[in-house]
PDB file of C-alpha atoms in Angstrom:
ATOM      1  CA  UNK A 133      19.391  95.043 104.997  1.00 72.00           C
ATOM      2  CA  UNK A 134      18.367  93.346 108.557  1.00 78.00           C
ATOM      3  CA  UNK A 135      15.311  94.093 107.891  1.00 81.00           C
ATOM      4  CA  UNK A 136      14.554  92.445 104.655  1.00 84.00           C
ATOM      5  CA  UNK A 137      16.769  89.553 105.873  1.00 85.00           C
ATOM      6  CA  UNK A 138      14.057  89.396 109.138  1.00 86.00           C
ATOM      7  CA  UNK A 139      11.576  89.772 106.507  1.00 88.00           C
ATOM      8  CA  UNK A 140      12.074  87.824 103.508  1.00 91.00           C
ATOM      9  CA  UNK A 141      14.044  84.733 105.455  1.00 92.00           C
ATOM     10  CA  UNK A 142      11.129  83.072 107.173  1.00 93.00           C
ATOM     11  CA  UNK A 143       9.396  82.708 103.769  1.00 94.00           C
ATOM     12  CA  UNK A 144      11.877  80.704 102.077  1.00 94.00           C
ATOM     13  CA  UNK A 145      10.578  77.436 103.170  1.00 95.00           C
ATOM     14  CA  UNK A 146       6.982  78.578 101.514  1.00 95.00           C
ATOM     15  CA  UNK A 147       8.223  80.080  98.387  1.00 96.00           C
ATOM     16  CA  UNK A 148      10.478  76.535  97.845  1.00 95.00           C
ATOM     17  CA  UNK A 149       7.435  74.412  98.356  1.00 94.00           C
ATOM     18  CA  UNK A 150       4.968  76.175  95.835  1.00 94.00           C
ATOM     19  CA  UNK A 151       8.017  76.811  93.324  1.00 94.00           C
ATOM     20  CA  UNK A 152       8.225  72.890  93.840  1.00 94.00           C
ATOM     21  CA  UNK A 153       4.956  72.387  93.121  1.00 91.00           C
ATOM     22  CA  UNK A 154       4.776  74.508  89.770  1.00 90.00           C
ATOM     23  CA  UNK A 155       7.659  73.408  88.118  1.00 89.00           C
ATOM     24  CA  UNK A 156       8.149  69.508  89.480  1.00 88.00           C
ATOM     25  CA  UNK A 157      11.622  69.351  89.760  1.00 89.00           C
ATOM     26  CA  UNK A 158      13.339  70.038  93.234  1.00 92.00           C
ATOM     27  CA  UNK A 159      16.715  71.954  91.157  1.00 92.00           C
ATOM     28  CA  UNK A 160      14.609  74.353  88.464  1.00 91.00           C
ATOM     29  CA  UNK A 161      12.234  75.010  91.721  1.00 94.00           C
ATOM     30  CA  UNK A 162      15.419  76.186  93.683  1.00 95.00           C
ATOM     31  CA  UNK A 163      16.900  77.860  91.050  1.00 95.00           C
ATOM     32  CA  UNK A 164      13.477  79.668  90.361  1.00 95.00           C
ATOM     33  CA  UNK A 165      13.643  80.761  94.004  1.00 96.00           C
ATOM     34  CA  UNK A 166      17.077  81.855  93.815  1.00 96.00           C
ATOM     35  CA  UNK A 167      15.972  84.258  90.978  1.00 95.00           C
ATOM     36  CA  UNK A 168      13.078  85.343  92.912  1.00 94.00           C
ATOM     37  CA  UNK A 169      15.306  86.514  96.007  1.00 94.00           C
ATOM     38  CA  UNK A 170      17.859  88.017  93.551  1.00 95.00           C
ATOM     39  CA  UNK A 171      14.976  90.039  92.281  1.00 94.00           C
ATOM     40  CA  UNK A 172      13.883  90.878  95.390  1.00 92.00           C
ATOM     41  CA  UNK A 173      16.745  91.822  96.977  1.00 91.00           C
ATOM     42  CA  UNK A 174      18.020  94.102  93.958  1.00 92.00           C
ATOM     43  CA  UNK A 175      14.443  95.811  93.870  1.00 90.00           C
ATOM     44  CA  UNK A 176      13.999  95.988  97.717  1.00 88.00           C
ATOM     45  CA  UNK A 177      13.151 100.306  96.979  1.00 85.00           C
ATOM     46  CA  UNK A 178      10.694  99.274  95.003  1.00 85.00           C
ATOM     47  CA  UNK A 179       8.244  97.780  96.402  1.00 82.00           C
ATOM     48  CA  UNK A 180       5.042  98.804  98.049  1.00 79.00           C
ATOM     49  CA  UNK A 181       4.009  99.417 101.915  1.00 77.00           C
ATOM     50  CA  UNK A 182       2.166  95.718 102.639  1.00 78.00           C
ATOM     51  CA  UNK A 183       2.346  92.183 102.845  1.00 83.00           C
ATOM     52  CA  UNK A 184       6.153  91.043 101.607  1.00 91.00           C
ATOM     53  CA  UNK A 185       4.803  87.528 101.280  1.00 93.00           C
ATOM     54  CA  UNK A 186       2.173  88.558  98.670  1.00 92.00           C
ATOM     55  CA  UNK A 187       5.187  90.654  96.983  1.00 93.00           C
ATOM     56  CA  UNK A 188       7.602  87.748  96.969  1.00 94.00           C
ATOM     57  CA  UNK A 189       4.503  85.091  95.918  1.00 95.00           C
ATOM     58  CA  UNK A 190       4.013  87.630  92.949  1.00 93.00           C
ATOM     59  CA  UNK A 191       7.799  87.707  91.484  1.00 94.00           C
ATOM     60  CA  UNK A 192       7.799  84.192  92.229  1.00 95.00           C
ATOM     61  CA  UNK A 193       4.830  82.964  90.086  1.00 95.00           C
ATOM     62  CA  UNK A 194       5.696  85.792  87.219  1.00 94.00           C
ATOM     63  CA  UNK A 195       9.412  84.414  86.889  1.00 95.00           C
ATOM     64  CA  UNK A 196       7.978  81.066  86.613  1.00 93.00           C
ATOM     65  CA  UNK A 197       5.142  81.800  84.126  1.00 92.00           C
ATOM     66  CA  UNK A 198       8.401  83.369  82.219  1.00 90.00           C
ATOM     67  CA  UNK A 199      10.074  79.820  82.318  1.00 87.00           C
ATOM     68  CA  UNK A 200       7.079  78.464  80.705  1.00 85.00           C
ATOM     69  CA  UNK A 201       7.051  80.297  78.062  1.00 84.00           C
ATOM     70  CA  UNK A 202      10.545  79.948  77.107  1.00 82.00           C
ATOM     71  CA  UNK A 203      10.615  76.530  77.767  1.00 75.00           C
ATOM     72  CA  UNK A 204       7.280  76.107  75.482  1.00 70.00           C
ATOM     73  CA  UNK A 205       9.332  77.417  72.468  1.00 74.00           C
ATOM     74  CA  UNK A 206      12.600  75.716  73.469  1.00 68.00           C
ATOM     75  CA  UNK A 207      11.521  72.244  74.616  1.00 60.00           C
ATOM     76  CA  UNK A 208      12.617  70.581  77.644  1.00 62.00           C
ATOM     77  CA  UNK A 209      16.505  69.490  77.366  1.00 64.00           C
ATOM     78  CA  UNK A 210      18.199  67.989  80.096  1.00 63.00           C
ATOM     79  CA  UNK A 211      22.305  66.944  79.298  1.00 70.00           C
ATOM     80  CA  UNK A 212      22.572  63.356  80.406  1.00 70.00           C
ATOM     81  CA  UNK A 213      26.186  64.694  82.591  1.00 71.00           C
ATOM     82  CA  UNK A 214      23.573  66.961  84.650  1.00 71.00           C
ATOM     83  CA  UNK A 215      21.021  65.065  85.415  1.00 72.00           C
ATOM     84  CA  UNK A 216      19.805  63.655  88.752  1.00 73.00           C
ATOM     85  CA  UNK A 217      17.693  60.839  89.645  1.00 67.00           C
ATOM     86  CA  UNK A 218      14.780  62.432  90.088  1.00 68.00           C
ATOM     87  CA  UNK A 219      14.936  63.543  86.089  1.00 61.00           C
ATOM     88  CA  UNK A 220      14.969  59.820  85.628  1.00 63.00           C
ATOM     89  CA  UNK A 221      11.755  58.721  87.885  1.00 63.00           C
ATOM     90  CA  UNK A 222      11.737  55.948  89.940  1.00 56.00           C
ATOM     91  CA  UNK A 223       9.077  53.348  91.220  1.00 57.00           C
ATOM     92  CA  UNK A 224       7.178  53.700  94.298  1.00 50.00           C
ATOM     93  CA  UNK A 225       8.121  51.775  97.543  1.00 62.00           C
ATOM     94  CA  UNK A 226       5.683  52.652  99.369  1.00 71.00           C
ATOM     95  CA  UNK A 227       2.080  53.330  99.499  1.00 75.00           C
ATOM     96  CA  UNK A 228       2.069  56.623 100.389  1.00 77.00           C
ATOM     97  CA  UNK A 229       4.286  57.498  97.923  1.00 78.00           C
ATOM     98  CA  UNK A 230       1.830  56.511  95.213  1.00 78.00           C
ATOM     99  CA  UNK A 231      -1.047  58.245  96.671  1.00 80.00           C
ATOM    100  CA  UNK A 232       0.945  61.212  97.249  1.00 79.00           C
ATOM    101  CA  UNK A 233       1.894  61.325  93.486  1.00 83.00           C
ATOM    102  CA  UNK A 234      -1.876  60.116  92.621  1.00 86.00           C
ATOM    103  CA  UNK A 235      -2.468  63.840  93.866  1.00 83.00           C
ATOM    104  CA  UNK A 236       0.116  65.817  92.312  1.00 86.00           C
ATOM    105  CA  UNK A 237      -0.592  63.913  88.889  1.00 89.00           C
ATOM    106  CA  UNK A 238      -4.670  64.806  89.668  1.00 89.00           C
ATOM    107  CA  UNK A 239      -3.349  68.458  90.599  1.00 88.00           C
ATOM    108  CA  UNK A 240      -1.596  68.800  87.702  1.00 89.00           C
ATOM    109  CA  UNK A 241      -4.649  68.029  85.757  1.00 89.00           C
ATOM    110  CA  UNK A 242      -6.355  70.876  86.908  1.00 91.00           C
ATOM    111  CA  UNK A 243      -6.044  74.133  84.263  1.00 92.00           C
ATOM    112  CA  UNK A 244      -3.330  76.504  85.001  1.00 91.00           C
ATOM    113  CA  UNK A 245      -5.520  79.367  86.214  1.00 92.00           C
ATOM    114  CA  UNK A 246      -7.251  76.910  88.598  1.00 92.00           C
ATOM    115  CA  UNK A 247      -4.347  74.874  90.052  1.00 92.00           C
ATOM    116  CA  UNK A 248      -1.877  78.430  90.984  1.00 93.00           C
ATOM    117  CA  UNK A 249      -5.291  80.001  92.768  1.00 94.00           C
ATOM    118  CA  UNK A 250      -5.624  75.853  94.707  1.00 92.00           C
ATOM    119  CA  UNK A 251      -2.110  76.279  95.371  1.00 91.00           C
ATOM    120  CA  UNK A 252      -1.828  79.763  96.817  1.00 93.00           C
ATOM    121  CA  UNK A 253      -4.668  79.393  98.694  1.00 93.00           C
ATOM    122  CA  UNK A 254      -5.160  75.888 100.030  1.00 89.00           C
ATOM    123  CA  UNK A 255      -1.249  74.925 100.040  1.00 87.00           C
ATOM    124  CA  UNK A 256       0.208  78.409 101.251  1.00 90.00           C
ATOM    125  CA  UNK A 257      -2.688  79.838 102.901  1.00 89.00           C
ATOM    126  CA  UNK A 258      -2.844  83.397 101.302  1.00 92.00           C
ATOM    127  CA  UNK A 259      -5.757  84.926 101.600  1.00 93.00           C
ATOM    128  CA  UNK A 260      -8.384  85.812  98.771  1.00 94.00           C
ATOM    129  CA  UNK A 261      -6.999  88.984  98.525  1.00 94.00           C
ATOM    130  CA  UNK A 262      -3.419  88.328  98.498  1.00 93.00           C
ATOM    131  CA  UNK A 263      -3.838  85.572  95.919  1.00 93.00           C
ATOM    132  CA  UNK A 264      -6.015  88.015  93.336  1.00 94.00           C
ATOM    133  CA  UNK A 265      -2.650  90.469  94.078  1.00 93.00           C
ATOM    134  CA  UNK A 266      -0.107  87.624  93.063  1.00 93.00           C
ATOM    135  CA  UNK A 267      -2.288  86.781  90.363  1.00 93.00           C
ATOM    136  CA  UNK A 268      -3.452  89.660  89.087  1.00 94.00           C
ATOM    137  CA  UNK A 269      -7.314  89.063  88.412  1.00 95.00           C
ATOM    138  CA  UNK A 270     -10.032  90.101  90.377  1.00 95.00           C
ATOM    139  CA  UNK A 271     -10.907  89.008  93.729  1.00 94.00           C
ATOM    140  CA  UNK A 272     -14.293  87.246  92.318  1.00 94.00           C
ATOM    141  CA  UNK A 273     -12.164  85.510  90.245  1.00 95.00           C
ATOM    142  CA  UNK A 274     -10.421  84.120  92.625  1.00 95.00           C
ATOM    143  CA  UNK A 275     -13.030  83.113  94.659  1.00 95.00           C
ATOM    144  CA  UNK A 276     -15.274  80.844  91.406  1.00 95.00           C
ATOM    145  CA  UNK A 277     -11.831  79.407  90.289  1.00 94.00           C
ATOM    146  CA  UNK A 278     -10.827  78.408  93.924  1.00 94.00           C
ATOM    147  CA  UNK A 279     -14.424  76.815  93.722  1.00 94.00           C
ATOM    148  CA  UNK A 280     -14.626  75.164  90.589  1.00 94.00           C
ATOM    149  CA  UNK A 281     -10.393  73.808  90.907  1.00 93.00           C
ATOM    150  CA  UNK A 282     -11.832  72.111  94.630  1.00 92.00           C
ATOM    151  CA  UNK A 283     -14.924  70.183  93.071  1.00 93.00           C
ATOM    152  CA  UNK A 284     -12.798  68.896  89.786  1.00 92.00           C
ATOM    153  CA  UNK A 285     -10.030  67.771  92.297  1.00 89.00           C
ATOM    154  CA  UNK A 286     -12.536  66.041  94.095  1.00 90.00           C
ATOM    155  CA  UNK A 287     -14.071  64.272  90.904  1.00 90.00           C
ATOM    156  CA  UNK A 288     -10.899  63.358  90.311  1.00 87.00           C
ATOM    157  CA  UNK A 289      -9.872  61.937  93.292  1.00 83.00           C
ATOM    158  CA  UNK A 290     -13.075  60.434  93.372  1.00 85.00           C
ATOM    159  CA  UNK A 291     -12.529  58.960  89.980  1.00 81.00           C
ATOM    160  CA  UNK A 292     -16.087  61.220  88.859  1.00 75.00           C
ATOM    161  CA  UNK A 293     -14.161  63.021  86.277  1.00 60.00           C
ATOM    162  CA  UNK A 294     -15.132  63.524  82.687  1.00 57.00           C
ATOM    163  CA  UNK A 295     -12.307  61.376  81.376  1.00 52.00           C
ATOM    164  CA  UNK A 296     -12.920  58.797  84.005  1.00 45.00           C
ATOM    165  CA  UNK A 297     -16.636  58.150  82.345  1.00 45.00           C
ATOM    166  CA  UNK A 298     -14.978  57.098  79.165  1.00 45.00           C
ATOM    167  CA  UNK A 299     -13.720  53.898  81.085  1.00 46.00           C
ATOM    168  CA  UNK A 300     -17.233  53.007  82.025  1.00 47.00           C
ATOM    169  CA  UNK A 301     -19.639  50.765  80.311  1.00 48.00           C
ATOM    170  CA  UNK A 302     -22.945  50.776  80.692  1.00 50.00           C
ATOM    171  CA  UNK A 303     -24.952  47.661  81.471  1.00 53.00           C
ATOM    172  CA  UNK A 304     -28.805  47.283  79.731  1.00 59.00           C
ATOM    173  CA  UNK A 305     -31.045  44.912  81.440  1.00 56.00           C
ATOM    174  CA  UNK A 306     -33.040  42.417  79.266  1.00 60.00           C
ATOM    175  CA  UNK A 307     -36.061  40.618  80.597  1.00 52.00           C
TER     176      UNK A 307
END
């Protein structure tokens, strides 16, 4: 039991932040990581010589790809008793704030399948290999949609993006 505690504990901090930044909400993302240690700790015997992060990553991101699913054919319901102030938004007050959500908001543009690779891989610094085990796909794969989610978060930020050309009009010069 030490052992996993020695283990698993140092990880927390990680698993919080990219729970945070798949489901958006600081209380569902604790409560998904609070179900992803209660997994873990009640299949400790099962899993595999290796990396615990990449183990822990993986029950993480399949619990929460559950929660999508069921919240896809349930729709999102929040009683108005429960509810915190962060279900309710609130305006920026400072700069940084609003570039910092400009981000998330262009992150969460990206497709699924390109965003979770970003994430593992820029945000929690798994490697290639660890990120095609969490994900399950090939390492390849990994690799081109690493690739292609970096160049259309750049667009983005960079206001290049295909939806950002429908705001643009083009000028014709008459002589």
């Amino acid at each position: 039991m030490k052992d996993m505690l020695l283990q698993v504990e140092p990880l927390i901090p990680a698993l919080r932040r990219y729970a945070r930044a798949l489901v958006r909400n600081r209380a569902n993302a604790d409560d998904l990581v609070q179900d992803c240690l209660e997994r873990a700790v009640s299949r400790w015997y099962q899993r595999r010589d290796g990396d615990v992060r990449a183990w822990l990553f993986t029950i993480l991101h399949n619990l929460a790809i559950n929660q999508f699913r069921k919240s896809a054919t349930r729709g999102w319901h929040v009683p108005i008793d429960e509810a915190n102030q962060d279900d309710f938004g609130e305006a920026a007050a400072q700069e940084q704030k609003l570039m910092y959500q400009d981000v998330l908001d262009k992150l969460a543009r990206l497709p699924e399948d390109q965003r979770a690779v970003l994430l593992l891989v820029a945000v929690e610094d798994l490697s290639y290999a660890d990120a095609a085990k969490v994900l399950n796909i090939p390492l390849g794969t990994v690799m081109s949609r690493l690739s292609r989610a970096r160049e259309r978060l750049r667009q983005e930020i960079e206001g290049i993006a295909d939806n950002a050309s429908t705001n643009v009009v083009s000028l014709r010069s008459e002589k």
